[in-house]
Short mmCIF file of C-alpha atoms in Angstrom, two decimals:
data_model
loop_
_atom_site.label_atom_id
_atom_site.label_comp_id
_atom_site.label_asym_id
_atom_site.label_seq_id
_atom_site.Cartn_x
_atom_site.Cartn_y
_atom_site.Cartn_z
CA UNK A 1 -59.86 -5.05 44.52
CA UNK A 2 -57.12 -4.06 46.94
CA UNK A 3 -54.41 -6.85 44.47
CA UNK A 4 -55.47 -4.59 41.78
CA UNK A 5 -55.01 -1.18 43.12
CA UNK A 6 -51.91 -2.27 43.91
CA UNK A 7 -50.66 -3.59 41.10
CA UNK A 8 -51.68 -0.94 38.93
CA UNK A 9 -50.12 1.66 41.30
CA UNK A 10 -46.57 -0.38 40.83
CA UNK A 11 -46.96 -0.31 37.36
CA UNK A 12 -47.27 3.18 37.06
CA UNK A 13 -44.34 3.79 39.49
CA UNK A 14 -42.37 1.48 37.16
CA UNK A 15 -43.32 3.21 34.11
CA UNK A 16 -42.55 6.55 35.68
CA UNK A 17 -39.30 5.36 36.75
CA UNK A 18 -38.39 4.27 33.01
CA UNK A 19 -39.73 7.30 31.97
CA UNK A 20 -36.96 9.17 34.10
CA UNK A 21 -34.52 6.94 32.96
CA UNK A 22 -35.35 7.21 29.13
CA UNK A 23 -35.88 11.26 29.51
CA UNK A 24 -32.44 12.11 31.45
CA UNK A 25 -29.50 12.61 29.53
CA UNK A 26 -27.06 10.06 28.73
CA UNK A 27 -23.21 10.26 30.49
CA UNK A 28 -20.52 7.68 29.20
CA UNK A 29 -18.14 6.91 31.88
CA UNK A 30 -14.37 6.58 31.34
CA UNK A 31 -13.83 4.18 34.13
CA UNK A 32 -10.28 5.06 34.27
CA UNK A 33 -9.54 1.10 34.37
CA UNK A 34 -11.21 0.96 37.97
CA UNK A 35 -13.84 -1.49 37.96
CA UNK A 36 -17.09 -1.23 36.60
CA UNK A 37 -20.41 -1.19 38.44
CA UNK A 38 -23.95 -2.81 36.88
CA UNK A 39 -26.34 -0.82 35.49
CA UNK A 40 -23.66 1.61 33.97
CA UNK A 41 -22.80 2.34 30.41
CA UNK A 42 -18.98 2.94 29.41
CA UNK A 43 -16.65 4.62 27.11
CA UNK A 44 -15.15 1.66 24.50
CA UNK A 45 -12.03 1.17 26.03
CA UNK A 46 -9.21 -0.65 23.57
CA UNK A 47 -7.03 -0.95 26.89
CA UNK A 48 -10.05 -3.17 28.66
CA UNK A 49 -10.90 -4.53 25.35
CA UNK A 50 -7.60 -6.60 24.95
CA UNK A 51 -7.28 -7.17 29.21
CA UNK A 52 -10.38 -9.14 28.59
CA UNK A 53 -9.87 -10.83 25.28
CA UNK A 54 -6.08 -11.24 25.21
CA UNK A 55 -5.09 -15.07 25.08
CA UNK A 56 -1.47 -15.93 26.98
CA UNK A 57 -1.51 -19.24 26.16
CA UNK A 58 -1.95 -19.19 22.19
CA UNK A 59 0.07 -15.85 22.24
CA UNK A 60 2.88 -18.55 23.37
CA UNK A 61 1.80 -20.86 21.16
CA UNK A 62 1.73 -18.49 18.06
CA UNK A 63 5.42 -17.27 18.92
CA UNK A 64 6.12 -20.72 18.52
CA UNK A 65 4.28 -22.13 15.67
CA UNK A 66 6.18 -22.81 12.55
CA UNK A 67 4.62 -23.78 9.07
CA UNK A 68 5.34 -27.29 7.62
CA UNK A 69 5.41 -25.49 5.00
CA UNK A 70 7.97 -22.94 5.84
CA UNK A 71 6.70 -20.18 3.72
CA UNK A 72 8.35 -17.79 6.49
CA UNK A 73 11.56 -18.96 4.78
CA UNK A 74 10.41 -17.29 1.26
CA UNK A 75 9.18 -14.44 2.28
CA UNK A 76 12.69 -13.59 4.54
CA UNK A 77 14.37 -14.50 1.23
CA UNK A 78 12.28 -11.76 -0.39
CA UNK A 79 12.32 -8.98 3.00
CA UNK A 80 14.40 -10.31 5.71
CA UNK A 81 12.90 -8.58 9.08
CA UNK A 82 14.82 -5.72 10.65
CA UNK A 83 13.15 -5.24 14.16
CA UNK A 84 12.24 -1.27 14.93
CA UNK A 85 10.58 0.22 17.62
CA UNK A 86 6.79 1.07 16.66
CA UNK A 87 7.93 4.78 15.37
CA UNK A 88 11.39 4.87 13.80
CA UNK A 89 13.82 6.48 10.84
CA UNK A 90 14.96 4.45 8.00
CA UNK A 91 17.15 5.49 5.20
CA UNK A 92 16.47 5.29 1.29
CA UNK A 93 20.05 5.03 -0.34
CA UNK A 94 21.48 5.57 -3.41
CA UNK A 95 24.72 4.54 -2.91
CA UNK A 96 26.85 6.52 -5.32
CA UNK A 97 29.39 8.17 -2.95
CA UNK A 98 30.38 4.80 -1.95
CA UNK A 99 32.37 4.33 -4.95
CA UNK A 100 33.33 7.75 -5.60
CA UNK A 101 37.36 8.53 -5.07
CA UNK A 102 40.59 8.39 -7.67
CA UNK A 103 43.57 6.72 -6.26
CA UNK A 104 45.37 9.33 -4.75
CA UNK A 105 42.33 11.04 -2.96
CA UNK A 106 42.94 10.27 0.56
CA UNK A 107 46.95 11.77 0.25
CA UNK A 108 47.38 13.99 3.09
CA UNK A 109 50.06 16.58 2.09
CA UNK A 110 52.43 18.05 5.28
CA UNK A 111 50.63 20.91 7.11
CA UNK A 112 47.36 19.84 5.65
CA UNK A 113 44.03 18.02 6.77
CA UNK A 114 43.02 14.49 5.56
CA UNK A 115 40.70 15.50 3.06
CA UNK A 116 36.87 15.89 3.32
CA UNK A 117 34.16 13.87 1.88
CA UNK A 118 30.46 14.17 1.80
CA UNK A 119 28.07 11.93 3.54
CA UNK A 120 27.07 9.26 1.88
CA UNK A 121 23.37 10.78 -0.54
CA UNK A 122 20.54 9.21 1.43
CA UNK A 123 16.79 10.29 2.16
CA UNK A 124 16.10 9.93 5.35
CA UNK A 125 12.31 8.81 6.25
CA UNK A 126 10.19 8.88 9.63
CA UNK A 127 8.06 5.70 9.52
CA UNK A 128 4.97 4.33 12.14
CA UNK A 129 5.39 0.34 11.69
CA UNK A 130 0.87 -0.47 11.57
CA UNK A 131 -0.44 -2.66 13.44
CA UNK A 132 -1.99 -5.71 11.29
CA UNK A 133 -4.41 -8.55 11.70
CA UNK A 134 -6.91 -10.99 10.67
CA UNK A 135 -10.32 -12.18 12.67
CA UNK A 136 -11.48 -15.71 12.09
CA UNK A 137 -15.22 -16.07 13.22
CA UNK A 138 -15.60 -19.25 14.88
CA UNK A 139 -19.34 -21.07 15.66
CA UNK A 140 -19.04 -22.88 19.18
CA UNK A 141 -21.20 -25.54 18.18
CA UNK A 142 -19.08 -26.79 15.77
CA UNK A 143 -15.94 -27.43 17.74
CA UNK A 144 -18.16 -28.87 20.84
CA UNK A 145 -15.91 -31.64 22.18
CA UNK A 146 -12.88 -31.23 20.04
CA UNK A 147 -9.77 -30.81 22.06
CA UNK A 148 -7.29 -28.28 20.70
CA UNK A 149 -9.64 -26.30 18.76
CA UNK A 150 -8.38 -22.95 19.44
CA UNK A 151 -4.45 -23.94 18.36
CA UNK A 152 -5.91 -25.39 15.37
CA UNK A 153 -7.48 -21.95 14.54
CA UNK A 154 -4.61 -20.03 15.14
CA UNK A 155 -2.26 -22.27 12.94
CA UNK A 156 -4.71 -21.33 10.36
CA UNK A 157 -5.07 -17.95 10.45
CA UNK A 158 -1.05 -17.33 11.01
CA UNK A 159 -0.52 -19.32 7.51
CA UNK A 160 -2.81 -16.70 5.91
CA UNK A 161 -0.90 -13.99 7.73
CA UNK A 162 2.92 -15.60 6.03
CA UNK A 163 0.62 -15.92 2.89
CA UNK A 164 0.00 -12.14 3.14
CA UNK A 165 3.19 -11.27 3.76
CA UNK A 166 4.86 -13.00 1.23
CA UNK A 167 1.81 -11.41 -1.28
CA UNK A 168 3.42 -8.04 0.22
CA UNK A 169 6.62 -8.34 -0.25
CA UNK A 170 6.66 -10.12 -3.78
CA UNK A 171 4.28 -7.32 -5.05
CA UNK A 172 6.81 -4.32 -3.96
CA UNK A 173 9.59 -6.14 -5.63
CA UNK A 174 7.94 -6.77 -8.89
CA UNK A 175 6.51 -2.72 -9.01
CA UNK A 176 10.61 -1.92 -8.48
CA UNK A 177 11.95 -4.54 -10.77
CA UNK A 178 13.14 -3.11 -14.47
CA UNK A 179 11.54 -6.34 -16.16
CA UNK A 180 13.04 -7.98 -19.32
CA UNK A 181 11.08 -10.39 -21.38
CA UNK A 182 12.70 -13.59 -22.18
CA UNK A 183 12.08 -16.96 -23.64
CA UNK A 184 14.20 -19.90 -22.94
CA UNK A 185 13.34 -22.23 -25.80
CA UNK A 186 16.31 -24.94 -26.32
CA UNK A 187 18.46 -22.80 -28.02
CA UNK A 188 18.61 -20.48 -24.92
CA UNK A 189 20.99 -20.28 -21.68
CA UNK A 190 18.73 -19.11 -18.59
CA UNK A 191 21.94 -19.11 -16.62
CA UNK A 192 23.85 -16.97 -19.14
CA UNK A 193 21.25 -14.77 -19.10
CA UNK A 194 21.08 -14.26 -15.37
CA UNK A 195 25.33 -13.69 -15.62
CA UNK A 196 24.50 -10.72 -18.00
CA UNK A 197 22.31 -9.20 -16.12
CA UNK A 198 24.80 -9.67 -12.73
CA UNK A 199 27.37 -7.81 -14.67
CA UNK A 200 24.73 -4.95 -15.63
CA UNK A 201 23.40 -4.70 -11.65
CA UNK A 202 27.24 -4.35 -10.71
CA UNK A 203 27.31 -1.32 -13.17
CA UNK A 204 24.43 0.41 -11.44
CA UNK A 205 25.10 0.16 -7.64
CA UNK A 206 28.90 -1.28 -7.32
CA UNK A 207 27.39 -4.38 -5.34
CA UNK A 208 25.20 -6.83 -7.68
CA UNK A 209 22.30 -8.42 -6.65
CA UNK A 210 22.93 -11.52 -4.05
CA UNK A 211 19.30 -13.22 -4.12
CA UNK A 212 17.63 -14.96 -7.14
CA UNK A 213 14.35 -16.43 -7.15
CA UNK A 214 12.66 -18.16 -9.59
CA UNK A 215 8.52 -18.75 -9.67
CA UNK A 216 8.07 -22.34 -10.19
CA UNK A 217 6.99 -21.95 -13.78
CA UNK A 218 10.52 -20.16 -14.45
CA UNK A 219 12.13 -22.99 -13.02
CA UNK A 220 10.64 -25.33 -15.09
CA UNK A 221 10.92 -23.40 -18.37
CA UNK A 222 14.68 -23.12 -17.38
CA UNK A 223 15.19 -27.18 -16.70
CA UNK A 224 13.02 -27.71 -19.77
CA UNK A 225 15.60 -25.50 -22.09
CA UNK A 226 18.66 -27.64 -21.15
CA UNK A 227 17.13 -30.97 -21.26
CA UNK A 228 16.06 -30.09 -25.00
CA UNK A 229 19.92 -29.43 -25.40
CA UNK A 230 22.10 -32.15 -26.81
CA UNK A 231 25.34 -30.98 -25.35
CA UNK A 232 27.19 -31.13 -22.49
CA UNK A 233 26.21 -28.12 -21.23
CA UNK A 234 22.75 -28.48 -21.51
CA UNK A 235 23.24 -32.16 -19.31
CA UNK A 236 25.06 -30.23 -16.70
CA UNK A 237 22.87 -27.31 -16.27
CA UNK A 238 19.66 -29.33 -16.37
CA UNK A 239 20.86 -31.39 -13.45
CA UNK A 240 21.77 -28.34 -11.17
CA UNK A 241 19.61 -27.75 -7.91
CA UNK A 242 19.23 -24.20 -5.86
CA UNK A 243 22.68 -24.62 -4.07
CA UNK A 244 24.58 -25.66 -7.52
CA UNK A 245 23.36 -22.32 -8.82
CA UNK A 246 24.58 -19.85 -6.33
CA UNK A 247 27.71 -21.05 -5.97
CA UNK A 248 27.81 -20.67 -10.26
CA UNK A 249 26.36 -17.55 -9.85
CA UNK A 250 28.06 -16.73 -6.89
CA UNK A 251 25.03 -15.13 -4.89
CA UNK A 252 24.11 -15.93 -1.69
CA UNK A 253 20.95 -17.60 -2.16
CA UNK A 254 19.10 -19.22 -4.87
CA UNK A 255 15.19 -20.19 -4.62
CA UNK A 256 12.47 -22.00 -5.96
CA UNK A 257 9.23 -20.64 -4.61
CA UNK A 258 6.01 -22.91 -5.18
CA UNK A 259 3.79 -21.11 -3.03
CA UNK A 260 0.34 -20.31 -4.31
CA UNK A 261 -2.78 -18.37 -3.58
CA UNK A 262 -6.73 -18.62 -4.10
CA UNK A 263 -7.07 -16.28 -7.08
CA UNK A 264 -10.68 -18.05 -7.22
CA UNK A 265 -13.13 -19.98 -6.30
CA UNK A 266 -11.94 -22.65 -8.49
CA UNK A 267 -8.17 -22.00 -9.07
CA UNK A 268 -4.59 -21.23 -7.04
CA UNK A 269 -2.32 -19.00 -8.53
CA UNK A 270 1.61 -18.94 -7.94
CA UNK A 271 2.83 -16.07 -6.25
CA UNK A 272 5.75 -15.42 -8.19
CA UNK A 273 4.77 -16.75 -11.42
CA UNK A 274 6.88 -17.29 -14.53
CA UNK A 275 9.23 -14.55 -13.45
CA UNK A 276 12.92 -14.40 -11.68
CA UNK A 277 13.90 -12.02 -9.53
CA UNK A 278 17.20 -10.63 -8.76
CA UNK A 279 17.51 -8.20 -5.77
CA UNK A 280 19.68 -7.80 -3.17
CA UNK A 281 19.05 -8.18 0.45
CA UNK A 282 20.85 -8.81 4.00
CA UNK A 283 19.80 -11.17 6.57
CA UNK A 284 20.68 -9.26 10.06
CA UNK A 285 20.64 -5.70 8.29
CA UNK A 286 19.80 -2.43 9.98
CA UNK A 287 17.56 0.72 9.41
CA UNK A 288 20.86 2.22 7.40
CA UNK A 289 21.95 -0.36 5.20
CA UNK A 290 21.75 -0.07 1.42
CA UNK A 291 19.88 -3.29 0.47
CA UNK A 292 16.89 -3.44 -1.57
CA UNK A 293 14.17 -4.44 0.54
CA UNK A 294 13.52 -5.05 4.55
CA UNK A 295 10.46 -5.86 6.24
CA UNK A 296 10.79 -3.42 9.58
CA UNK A 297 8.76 -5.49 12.63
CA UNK A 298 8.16 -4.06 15.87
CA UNK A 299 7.74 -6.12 19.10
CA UNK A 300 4.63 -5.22 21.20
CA UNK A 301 5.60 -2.19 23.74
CA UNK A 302 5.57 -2.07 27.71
CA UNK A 303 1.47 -1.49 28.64
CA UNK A 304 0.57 -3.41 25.95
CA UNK A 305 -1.12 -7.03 25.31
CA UNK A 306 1.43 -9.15 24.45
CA UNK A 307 4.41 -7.12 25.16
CA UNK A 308 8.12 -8.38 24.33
CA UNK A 309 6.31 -10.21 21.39
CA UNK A 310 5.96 -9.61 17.63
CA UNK A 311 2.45 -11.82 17.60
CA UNK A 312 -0.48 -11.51 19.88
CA UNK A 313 -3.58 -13.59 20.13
CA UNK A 314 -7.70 -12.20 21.17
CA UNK A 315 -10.40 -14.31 21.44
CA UNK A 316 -13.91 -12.03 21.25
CA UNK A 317 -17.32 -13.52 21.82
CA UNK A 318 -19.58 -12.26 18.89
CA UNK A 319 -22.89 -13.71 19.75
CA UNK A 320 -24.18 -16.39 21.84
CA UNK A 321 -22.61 -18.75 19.79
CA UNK A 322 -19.66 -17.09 17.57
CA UNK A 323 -16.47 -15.87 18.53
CA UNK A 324 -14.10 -14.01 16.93
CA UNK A 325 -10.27 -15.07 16.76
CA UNK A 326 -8.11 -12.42 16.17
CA UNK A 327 -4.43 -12.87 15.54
CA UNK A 328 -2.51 -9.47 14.67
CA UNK A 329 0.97 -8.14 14.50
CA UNK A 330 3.29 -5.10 13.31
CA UNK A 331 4.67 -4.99 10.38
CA UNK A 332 6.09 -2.54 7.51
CA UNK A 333 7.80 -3.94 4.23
CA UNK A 334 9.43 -1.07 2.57
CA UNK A 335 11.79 -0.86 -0.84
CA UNK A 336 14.80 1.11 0.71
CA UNK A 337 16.79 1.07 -2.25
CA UNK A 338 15.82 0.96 -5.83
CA UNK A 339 18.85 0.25 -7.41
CA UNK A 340 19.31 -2.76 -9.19
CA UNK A 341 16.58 -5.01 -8.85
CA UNK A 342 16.12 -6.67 -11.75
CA UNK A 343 13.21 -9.35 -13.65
CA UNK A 344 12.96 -11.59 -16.33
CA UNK A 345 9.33 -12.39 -17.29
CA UNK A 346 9.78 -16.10 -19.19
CA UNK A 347 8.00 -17.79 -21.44
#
């Protein structure tokens, strides 16, 4: 009788102590990045959030990885990077005073000043560089055992990142391209017609384009014209590769890209397509330089996860068994200059 009493008098000084608990009000703590004590509940802190989940090692081994591939090397054809801090000014240029003057406009008579000009006509713009990333949810029981696992992972979810980013940068350039249909049967000259339009970009911003890139359907519609050719021409256009062309063209680069994506279940699209694209662009440029496109990257700052690199790495557990992979960096591709970019949509 006495076991009982007792018992029963616990329980109900249990239950009235979870009755006090459940009744009083509820205080989040900000911690303040002290250490936490059981029993507490705590303001979400993103600070904590990546001290706990940040990965060193595959953050090293991300800044290191490079794609067999090399799809990196298409996209910096298309957007070559221009590092930035996280908040930063770019300019949008149109060029024109560049190439304004007569030839006797910078005579300086006796007793008089070199003469004046205005500032070259560009927009400036105040830009935040986001911060960008993808998650790949992992189950634990499926890489029991297997050594490696988590740089595996990682290689896969950074080839969907240059995937993306090539997507990106492809996409802006098409929306600024003026596009001109053309078909290059065998009585057509792809390379003529990518001389004409050289000699029409030179007309617009003084400079031309310097970059041409064909989608791998383009490429083969243009090797496909020549071959049908009986001339010697057609034999000695049909048998020029990439480098062969921009020295003809004189441009600084000349590309095939092959790269494709899952546009469904069933099928892979080409991310260029039966298009060329003729743009220019500088390897090495700044926030100030008049070239089509750049893709502004920012390093990740003092205080932060990762800092000093452009890629960072978080593992998160999700459930008993899942985790979360999280690879993310900053990035902003922007068209700086709309002059000039030109498009020839083949069939």
């Amino acid at each position: 009788m006495k076991k009982i009493t007792r018992s029963l008098l616990q329980q109900k000084a249990f239950l009235s102590r979870l009755q006090a608990i459940e009744s009083a009000p509820l205080e989040l703590i900000d911690h303040g990045g002290g250490s936490v004590q059981p029993g507490e509940i705590y303001l979400a802190n993103e600070s904590r959030f990546q001290e706990n989940y940040f990965q060193e090692h595959l953050t090293t081994y991300a800044v290191g990885w490079r794609d067999p591939s090399d799809i990196s090397a298409t996209r910096r054809v298309f957007a070559p990077e221009v590092e930035v801090p996280p908040f930063f000014e770019y300019s949008e240029a149109i060029n024109a005073e560049e190439f304004i003057g007569t030839d006797d406009d910078d005579v300086s008579a006796i007793g008089a000043d070199y003469k004046r000009i205005e500032p070259d006509k560009r927009t400036k713009v105040v830009a935040k560089v986001p911060d960008r990333g993808i998650m790949l949810v992992v189950d634990l029981r499926s890489v029991r055992g297997q050594s490696g696992w988590e740089q595996k992972k990682v290689a896969r979810l950074l080839r969907r990142v240059e995937r993306n980013r090539l997507r990106r940068a492809v996409a802006l350039i098409n929306a600024a391209a003026t596009n001109t249909g053309k078909t290059w049967g065998s009585s057509a000259d792809p390379d003529m017609d990518v001389e004409n339009e050289q000699k029409l970009a030179l007309n617009i911003n003084g400079v031309g384009f310097n970059r041409v890139v064909y989608g791998h359907s383009a490429w083969i519609l243009r090797k496909q014209a020549y071959r049908a050719q009986d001339n010697a021409g057609g034999y000695a256009s049909a048998a020029m590769n990439e480098s062969d062309l921009a020295g003809s063209f004189m441009v600084d680069r000349v590309m095939v890209s092959r790269e494709r994506y899952q546009s469904t279940d069933a099928a892979k699209t080409e991310i260029v397509g039966s298009t060329v694209h003729m743009f220019h662009a500088v390897d090495g440029a700044d926030v100030d330089d008049a070239s089509n496109i750049k893709a502004f990257v920012a390093k990740y700052g003092e205080g932060e996860q990762g800092a000093g690199n452009f890629v960072r790495v978080f593992i998160a557990p999700i459930s008993i068994n899942l985790v979360g992979i999280v690879v993310s960096y900053q990035e902003l591709v922007k068209i700086t200059s709309t002059l000039a970019i030109r498009k020839f949509t083949v069939s």
